[in-house]
mmCIF file of N, CA, C and O in Angstrom:
data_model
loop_
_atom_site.group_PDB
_atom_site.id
_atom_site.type_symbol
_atom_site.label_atom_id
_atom_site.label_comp_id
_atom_site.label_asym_id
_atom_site.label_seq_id
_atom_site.Cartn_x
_atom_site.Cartn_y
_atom_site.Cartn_z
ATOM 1 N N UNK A 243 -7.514 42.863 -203.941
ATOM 2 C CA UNK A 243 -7.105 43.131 -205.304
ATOM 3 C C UNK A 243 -8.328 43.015 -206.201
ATOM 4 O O UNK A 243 -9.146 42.102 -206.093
ATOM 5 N N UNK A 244 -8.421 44.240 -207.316
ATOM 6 C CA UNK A 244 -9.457 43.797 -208.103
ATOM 7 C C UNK A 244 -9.349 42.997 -209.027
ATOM 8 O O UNK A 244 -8.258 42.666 -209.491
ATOM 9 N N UNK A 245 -10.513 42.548 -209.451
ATOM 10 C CA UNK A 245 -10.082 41.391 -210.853
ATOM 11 C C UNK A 245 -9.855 41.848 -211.844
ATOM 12 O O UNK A 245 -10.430 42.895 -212.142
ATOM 13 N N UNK A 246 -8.903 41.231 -212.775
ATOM 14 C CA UNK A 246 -8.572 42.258 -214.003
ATOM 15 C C UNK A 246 -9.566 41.420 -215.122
ATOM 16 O O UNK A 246 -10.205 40.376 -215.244
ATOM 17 N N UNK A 247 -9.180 42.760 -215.886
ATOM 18 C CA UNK A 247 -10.556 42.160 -217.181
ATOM 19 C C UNK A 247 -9.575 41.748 -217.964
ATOM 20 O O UNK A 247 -8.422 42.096 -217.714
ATOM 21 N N UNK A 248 -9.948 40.716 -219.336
ATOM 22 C CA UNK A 248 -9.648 39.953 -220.358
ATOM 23 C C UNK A 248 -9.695 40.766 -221.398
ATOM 24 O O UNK A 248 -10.666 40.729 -222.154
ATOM 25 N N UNK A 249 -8.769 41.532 -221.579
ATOM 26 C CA UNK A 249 -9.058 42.277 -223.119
ATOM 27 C C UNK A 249 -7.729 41.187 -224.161
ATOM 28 O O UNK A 249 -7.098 40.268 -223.639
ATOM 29 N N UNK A 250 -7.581 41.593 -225.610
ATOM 30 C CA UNK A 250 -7.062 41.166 -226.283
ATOM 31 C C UNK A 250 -5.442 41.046 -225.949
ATOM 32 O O UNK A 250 -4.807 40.057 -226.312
ATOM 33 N N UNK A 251 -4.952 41.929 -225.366
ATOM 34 C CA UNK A 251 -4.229 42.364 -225.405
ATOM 35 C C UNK A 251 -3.437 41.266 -223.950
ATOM 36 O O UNK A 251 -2.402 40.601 -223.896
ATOM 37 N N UNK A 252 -4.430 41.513 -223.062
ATOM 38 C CA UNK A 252 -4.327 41.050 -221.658
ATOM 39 C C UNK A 252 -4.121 38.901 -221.731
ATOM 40 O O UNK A 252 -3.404 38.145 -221.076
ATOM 41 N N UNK A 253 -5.076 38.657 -222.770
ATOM 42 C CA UNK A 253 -5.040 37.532 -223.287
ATOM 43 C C UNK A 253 -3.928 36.768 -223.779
ATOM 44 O O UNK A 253 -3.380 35.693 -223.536
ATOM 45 N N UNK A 254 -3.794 37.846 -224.649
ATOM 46 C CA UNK A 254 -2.170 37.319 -225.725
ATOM 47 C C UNK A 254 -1.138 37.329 -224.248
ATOM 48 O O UNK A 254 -0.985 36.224 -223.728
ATOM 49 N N UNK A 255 -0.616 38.231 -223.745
ATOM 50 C CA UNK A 255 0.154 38.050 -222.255
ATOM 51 C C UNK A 255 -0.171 37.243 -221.509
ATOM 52 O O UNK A 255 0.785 36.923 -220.803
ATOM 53 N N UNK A 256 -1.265 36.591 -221.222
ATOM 54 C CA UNK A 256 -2.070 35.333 -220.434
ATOM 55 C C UNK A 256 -1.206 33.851 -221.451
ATOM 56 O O UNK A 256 -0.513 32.858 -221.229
ATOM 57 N N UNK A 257 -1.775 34.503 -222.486
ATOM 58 C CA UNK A 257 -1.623 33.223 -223.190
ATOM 59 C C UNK A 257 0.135 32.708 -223.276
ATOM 60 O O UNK A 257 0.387 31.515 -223.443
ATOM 61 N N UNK A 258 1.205 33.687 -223.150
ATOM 62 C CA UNK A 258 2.551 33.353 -223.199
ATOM 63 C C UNK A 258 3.149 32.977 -221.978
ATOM 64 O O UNK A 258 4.172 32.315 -221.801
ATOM 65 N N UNK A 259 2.356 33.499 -221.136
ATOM 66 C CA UNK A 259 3.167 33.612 -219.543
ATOM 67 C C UNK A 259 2.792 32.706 -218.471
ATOM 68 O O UNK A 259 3.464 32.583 -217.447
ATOM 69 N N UNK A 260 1.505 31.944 -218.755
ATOM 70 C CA UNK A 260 0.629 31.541 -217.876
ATOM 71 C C UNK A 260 -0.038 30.320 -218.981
ATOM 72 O O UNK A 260 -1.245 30.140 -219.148
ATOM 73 N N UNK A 261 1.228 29.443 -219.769
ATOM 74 C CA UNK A 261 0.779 28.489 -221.109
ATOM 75 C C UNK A 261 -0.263 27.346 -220.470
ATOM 76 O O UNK A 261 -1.282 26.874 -220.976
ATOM 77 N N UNK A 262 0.537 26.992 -218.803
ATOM 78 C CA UNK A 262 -0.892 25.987 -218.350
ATOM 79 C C UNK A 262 -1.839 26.126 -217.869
ATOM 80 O O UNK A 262 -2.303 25.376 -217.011
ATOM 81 N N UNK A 263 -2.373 27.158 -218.322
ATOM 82 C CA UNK A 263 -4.198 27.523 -218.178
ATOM 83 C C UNK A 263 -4.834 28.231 -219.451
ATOM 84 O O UNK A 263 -4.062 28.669 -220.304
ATOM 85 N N UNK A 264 -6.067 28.350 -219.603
ATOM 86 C CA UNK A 264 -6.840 29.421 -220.107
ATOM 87 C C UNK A 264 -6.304 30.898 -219.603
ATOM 88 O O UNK A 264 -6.142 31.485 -218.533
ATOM 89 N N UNK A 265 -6.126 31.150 -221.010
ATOM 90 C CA UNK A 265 -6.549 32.780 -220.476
ATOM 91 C C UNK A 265 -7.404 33.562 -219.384
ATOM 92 O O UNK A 265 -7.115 34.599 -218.787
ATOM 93 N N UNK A 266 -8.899 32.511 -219.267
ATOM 94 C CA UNK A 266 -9.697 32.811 -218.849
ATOM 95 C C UNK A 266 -9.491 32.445 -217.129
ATOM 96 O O UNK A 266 -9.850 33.139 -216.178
ATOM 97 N N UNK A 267 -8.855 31.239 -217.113
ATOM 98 C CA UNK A 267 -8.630 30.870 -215.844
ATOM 99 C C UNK A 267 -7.630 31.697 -215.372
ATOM 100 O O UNK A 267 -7.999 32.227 -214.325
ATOM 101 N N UNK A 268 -6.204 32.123 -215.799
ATOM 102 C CA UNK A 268 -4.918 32.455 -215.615
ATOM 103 C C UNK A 268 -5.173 34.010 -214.861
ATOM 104 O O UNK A 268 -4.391 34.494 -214.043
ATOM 105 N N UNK A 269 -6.707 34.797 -215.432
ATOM 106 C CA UNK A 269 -6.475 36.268 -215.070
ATOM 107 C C UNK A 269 -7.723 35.844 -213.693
ATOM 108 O O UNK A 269 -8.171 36.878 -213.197
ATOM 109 N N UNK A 270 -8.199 34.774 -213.168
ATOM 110 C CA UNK A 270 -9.361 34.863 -212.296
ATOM 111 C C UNK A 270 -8.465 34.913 -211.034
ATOM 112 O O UNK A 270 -8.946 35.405 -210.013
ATOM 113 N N UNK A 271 -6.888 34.325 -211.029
ATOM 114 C CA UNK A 271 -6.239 34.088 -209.758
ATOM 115 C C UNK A 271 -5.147 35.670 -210.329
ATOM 116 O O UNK A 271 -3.955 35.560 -210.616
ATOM 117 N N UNK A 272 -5.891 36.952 -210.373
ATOM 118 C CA UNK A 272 -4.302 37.946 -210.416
ATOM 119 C C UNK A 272 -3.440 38.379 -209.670
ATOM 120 O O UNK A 272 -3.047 39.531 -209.856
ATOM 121 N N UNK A 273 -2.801 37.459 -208.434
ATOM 122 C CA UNK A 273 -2.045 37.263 -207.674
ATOM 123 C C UNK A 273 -0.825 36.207 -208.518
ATOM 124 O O UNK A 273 0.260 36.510 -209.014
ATOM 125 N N UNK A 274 -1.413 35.113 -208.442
ATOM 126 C CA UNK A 274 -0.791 34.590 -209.082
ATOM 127 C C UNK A 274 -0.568 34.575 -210.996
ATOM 128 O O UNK A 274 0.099 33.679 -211.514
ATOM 129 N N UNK A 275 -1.139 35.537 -211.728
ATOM 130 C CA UNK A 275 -1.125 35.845 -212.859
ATOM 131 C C UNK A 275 0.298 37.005 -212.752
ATOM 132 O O UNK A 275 1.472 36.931 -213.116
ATOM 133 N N UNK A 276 -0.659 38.218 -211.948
ATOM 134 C CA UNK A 276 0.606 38.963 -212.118
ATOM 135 C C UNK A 276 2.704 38.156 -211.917
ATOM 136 O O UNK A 276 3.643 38.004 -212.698
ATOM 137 N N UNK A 277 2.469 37.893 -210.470
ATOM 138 C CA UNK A 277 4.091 36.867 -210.298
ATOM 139 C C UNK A 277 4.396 36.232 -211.960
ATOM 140 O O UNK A 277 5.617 36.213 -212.117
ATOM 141 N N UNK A 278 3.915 35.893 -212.791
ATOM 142 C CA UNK A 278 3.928 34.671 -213.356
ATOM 143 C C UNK A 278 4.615 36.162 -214.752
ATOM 144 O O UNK A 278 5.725 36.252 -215.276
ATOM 145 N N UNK A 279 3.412 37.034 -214.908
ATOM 146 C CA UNK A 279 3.592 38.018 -215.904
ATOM 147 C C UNK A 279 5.330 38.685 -215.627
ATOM 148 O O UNK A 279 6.100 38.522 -216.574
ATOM 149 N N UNK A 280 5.776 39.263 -214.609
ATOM 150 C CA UNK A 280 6.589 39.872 -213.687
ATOM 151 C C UNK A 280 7.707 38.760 -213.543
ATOM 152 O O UNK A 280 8.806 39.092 -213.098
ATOM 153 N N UNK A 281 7.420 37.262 -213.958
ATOM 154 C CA UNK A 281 8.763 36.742 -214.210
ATOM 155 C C UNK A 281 9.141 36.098 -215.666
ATOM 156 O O UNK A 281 10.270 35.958 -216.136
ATOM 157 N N UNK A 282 7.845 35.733 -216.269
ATOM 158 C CA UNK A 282 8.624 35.297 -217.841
ATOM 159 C C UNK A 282 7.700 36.528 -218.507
ATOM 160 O O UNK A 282 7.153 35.978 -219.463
ATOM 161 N N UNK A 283 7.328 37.707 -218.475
ATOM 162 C CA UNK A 283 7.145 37.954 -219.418
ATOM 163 C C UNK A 283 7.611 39.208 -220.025
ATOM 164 O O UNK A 283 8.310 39.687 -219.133
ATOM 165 N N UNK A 284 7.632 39.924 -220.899
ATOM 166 C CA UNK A 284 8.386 41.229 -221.628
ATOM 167 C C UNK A 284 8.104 42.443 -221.564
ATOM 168 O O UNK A 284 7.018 43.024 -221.537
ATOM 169 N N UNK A 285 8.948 42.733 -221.544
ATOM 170 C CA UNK A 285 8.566 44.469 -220.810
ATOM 171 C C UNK A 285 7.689 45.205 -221.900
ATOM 172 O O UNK A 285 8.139 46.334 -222.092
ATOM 173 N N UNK A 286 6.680 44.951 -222.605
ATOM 174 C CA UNK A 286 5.861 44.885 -223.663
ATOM 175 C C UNK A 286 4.130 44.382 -222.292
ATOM 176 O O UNK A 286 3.004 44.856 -222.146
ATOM 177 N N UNK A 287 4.869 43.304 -221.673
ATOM 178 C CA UNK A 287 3.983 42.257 -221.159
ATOM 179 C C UNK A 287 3.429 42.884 -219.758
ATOM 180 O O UNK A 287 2.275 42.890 -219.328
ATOM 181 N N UNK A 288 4.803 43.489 -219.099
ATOM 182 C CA UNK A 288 4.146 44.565 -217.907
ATOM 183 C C UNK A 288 3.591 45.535 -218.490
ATOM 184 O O UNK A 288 2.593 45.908 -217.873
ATOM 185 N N UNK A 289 3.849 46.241 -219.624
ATOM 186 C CA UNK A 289 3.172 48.015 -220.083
ATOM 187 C C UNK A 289 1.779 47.053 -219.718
ATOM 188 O O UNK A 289 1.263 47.413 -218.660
ATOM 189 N N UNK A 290 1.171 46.059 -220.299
ATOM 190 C CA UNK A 290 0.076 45.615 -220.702
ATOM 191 C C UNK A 290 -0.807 45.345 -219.284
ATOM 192 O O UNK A 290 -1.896 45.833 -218.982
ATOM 193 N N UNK A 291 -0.006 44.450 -218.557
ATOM 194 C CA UNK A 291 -0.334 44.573 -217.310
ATOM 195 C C UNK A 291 -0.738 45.810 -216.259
ATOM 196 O O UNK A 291 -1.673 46.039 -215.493
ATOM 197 N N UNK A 292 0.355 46.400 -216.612
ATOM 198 C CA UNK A 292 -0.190 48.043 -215.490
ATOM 199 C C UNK A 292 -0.694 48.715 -216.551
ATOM 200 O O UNK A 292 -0.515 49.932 -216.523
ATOM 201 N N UNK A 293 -1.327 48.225 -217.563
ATOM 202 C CA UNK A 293 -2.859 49.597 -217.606
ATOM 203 C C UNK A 293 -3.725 49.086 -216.668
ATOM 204 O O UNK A 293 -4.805 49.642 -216.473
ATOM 205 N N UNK A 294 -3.335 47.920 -215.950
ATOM 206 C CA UNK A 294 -5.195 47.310 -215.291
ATOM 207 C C UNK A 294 -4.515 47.362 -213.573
ATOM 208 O O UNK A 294 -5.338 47.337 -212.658
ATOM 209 N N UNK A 295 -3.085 47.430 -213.246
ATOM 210 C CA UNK A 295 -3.102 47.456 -212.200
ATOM 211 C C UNK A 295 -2.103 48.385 -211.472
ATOM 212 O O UNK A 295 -1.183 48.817 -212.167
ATOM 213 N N UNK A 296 -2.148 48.736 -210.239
ATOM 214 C CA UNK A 296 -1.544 49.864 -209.559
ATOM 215 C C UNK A 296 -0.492 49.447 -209.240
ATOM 216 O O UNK A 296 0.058 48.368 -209.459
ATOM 217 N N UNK A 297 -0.076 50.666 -208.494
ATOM 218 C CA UNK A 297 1.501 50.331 -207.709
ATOM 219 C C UNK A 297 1.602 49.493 -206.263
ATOM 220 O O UNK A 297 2.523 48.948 -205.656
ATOM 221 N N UNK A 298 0.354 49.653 -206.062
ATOM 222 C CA UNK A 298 0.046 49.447 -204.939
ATOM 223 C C UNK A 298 -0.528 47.247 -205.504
ATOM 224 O O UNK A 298 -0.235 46.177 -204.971
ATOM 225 N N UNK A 299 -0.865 47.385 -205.997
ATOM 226 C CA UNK A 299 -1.524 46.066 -206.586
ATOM 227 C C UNK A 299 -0.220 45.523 -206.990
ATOM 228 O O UNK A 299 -0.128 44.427 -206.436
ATOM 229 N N UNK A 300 0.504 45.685 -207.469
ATOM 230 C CA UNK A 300 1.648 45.325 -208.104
ATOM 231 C C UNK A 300 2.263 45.209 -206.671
ATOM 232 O O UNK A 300 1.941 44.055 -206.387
ATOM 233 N N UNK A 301 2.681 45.504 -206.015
ATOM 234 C CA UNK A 301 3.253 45.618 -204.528
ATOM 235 C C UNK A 301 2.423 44.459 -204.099
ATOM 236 O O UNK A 301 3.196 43.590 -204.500
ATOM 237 N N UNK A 302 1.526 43.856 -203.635
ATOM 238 C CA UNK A 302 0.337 43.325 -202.943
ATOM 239 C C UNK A 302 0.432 41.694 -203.251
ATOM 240 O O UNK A 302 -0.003 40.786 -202.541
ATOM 241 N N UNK A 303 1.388 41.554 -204.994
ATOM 242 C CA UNK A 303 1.036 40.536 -206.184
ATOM 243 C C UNK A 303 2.284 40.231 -205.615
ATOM 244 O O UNK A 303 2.378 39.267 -204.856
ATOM 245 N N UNK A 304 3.629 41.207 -205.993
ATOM 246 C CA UNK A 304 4.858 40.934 -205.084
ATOM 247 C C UNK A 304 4.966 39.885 -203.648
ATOM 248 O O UNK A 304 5.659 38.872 -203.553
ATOM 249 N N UNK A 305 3.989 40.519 -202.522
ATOM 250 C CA UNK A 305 4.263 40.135 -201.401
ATOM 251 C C UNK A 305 3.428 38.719 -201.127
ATOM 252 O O UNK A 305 3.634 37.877 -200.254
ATOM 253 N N UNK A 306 2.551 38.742 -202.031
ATOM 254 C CA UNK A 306 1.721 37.511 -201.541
ATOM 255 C C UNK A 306 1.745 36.396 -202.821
ATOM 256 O O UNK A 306 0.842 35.606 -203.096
ATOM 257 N N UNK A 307 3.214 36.583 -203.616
ATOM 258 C CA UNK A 307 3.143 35.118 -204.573
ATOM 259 C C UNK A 307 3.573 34.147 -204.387
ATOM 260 O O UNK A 307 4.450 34.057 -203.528
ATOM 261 N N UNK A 308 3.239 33.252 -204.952
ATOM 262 C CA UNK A 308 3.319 31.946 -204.526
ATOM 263 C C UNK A 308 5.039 31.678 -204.716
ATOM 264 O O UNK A 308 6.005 32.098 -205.353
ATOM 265 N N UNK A 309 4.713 30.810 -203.825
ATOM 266 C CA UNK A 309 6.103 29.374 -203.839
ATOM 267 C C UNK A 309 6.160 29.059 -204.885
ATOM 268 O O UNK A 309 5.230 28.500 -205.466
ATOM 269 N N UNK A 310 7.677 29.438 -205.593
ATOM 270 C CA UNK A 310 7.844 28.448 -207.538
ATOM 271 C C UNK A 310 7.425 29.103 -208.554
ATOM 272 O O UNK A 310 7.236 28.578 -209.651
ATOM 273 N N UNK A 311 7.181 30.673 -208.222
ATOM 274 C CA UNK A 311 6.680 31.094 -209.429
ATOM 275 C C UNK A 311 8.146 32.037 -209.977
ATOM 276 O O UNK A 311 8.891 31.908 -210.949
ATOM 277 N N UNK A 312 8.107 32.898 -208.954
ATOM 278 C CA UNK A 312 9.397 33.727 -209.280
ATOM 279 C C UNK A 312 10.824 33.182 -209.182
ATOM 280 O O UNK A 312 11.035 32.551 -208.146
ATOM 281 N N UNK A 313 11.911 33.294 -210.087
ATOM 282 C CA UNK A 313 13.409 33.436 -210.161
ATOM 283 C C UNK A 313 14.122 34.178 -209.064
ATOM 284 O O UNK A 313 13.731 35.266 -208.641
ATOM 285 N N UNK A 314 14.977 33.667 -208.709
ATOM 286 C CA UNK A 314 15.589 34.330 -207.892
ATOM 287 C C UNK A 314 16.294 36.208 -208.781
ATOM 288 O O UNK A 314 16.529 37.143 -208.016
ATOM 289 N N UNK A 315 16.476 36.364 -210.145
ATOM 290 C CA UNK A 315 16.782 37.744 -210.700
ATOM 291 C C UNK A 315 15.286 37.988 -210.394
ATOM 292 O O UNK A 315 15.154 38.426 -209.251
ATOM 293 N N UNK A 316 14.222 37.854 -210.997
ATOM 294 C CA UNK A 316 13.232 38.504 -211.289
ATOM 295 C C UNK A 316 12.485 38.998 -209.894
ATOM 296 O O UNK A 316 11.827 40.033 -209.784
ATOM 297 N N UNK A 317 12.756 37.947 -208.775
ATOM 298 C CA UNK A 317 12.157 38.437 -207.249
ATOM 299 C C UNK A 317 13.188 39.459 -207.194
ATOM 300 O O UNK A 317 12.632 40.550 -207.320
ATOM 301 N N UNK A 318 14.375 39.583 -207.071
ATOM 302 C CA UNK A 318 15.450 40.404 -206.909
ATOM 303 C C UNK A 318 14.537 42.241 -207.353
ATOM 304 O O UNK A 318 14.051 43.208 -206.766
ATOM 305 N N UNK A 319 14.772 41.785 -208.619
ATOM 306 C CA UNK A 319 14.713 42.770 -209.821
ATOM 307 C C UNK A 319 13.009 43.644 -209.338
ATOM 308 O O UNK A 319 12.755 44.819 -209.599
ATOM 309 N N UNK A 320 12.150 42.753 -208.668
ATOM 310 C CA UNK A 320 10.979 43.363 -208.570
ATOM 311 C C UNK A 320 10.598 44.035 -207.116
ATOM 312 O O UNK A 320 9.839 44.991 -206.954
ATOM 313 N N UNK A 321 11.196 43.418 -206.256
ATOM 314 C CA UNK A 321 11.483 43.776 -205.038
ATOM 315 C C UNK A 321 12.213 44.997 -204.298
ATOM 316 O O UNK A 321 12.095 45.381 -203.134
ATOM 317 N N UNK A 322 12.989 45.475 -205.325
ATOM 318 C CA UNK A 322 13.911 46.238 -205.469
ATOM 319 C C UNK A 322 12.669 47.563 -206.074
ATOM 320 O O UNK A 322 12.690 48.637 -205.471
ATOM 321 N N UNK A 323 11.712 47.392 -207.183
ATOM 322 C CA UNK A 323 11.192 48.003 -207.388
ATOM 323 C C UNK A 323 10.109 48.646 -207.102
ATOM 324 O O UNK A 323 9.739 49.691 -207.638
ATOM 325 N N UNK A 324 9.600 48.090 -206.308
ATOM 326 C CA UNK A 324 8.717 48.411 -205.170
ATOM 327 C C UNK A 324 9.507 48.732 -204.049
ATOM 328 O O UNK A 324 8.933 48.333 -203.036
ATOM 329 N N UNK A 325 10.659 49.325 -203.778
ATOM 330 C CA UNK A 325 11.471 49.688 -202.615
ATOM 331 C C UNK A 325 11.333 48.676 -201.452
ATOM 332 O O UNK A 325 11.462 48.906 -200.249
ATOM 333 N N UNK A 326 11.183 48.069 -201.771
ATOM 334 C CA UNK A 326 11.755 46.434 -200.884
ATOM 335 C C UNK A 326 13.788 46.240 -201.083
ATOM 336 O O UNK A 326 14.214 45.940 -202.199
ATOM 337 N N UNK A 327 14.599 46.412 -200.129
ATOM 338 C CA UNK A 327 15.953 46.318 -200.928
ATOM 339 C C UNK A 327 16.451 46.038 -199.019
ATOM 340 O O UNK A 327 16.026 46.807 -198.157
ATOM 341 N N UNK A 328 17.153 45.125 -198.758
ATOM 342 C CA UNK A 328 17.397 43.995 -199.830
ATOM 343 C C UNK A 328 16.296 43.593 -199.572
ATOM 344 O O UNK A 328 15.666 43.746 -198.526
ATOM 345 N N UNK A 329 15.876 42.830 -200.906
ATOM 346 C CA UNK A 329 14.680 41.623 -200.997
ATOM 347 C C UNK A 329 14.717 40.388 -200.314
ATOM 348 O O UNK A 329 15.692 39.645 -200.424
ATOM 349 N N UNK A 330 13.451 40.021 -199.413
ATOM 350 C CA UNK A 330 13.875 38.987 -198.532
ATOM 351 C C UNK A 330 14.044 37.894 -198.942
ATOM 352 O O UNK A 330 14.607 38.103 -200.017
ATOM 353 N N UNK A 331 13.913 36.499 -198.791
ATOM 354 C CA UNK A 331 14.381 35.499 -199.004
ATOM 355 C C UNK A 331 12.941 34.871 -200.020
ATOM 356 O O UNK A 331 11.760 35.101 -199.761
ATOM 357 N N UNK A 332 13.607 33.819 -201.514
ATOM 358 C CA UNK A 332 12.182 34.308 -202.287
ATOM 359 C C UNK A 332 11.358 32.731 -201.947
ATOM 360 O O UNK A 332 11.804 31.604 -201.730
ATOM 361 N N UNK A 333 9.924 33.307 -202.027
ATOM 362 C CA UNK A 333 8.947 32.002 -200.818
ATOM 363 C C UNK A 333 9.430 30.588 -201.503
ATOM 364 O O UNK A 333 9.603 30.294 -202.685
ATOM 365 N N UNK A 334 9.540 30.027 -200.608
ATOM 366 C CA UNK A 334 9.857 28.267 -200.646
ATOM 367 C C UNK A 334 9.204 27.296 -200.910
ATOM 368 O O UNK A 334 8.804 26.760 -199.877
ATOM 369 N N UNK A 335 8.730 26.533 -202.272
ATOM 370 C CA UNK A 335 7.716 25.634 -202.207
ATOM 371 C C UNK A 335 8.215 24.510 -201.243
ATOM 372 O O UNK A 335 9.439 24.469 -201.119
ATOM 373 N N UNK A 336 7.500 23.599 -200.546
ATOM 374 C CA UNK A 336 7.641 22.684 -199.387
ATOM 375 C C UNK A 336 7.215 21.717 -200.117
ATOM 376 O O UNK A 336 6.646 22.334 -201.017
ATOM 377 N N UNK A 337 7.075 20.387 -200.399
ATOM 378 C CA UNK A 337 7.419 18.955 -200.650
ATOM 379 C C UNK A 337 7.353 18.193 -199.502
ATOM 380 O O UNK A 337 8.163 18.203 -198.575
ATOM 381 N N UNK A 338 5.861 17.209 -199.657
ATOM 382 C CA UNK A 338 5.922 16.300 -198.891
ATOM 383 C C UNK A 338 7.139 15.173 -198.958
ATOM 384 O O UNK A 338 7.167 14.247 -198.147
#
């Protein structure tokens, strides 16, 4: 995946979706930025997101996010959109 750049725009969406980090930190992991964008943030918040990333990247962010980020609607809802259906079971954070 490439790294996405920090524009103003990309920031303000960093800054709502991803409140416990920097902006700056939040877009260096965009695996875990995108999941995070793709579950609390507004369909304002994806336009903003896919100017910087593909379908294919968006697919990639899907399959490899972390444990605890996504909702069970929003894994549903995204899984489905990338022609994933049914959507498999959504990843499990583990607890020592």
């Amino acid at each position: 995946m490439k790294p996405l750049q920090l524009t103003q725009a990309l920031e303000r969406v960093a800054r709502r979706t991803v409140w416990f980090k920097s902006p700056e930190e939040a877009v260096r992991e965009p695996v875990h930025f995108i999941a995070h964008v793709l579950t609390y943030g507004t369909h304002e918040d994806v336009q903003t997101l896919r100017q910087q990333v593909s379908d294919e990247e968006l697919a990639e962010a899907i399959l490899d996010a972390p444990p605890g980020v996504f909702d069970a609607r929003s894994w549903t809802y995204w899984n489905l959109k990338i022609g994933r259906y049914p959507a498999p079971p959504l990843p499990e954070r583990k607890f020592r």
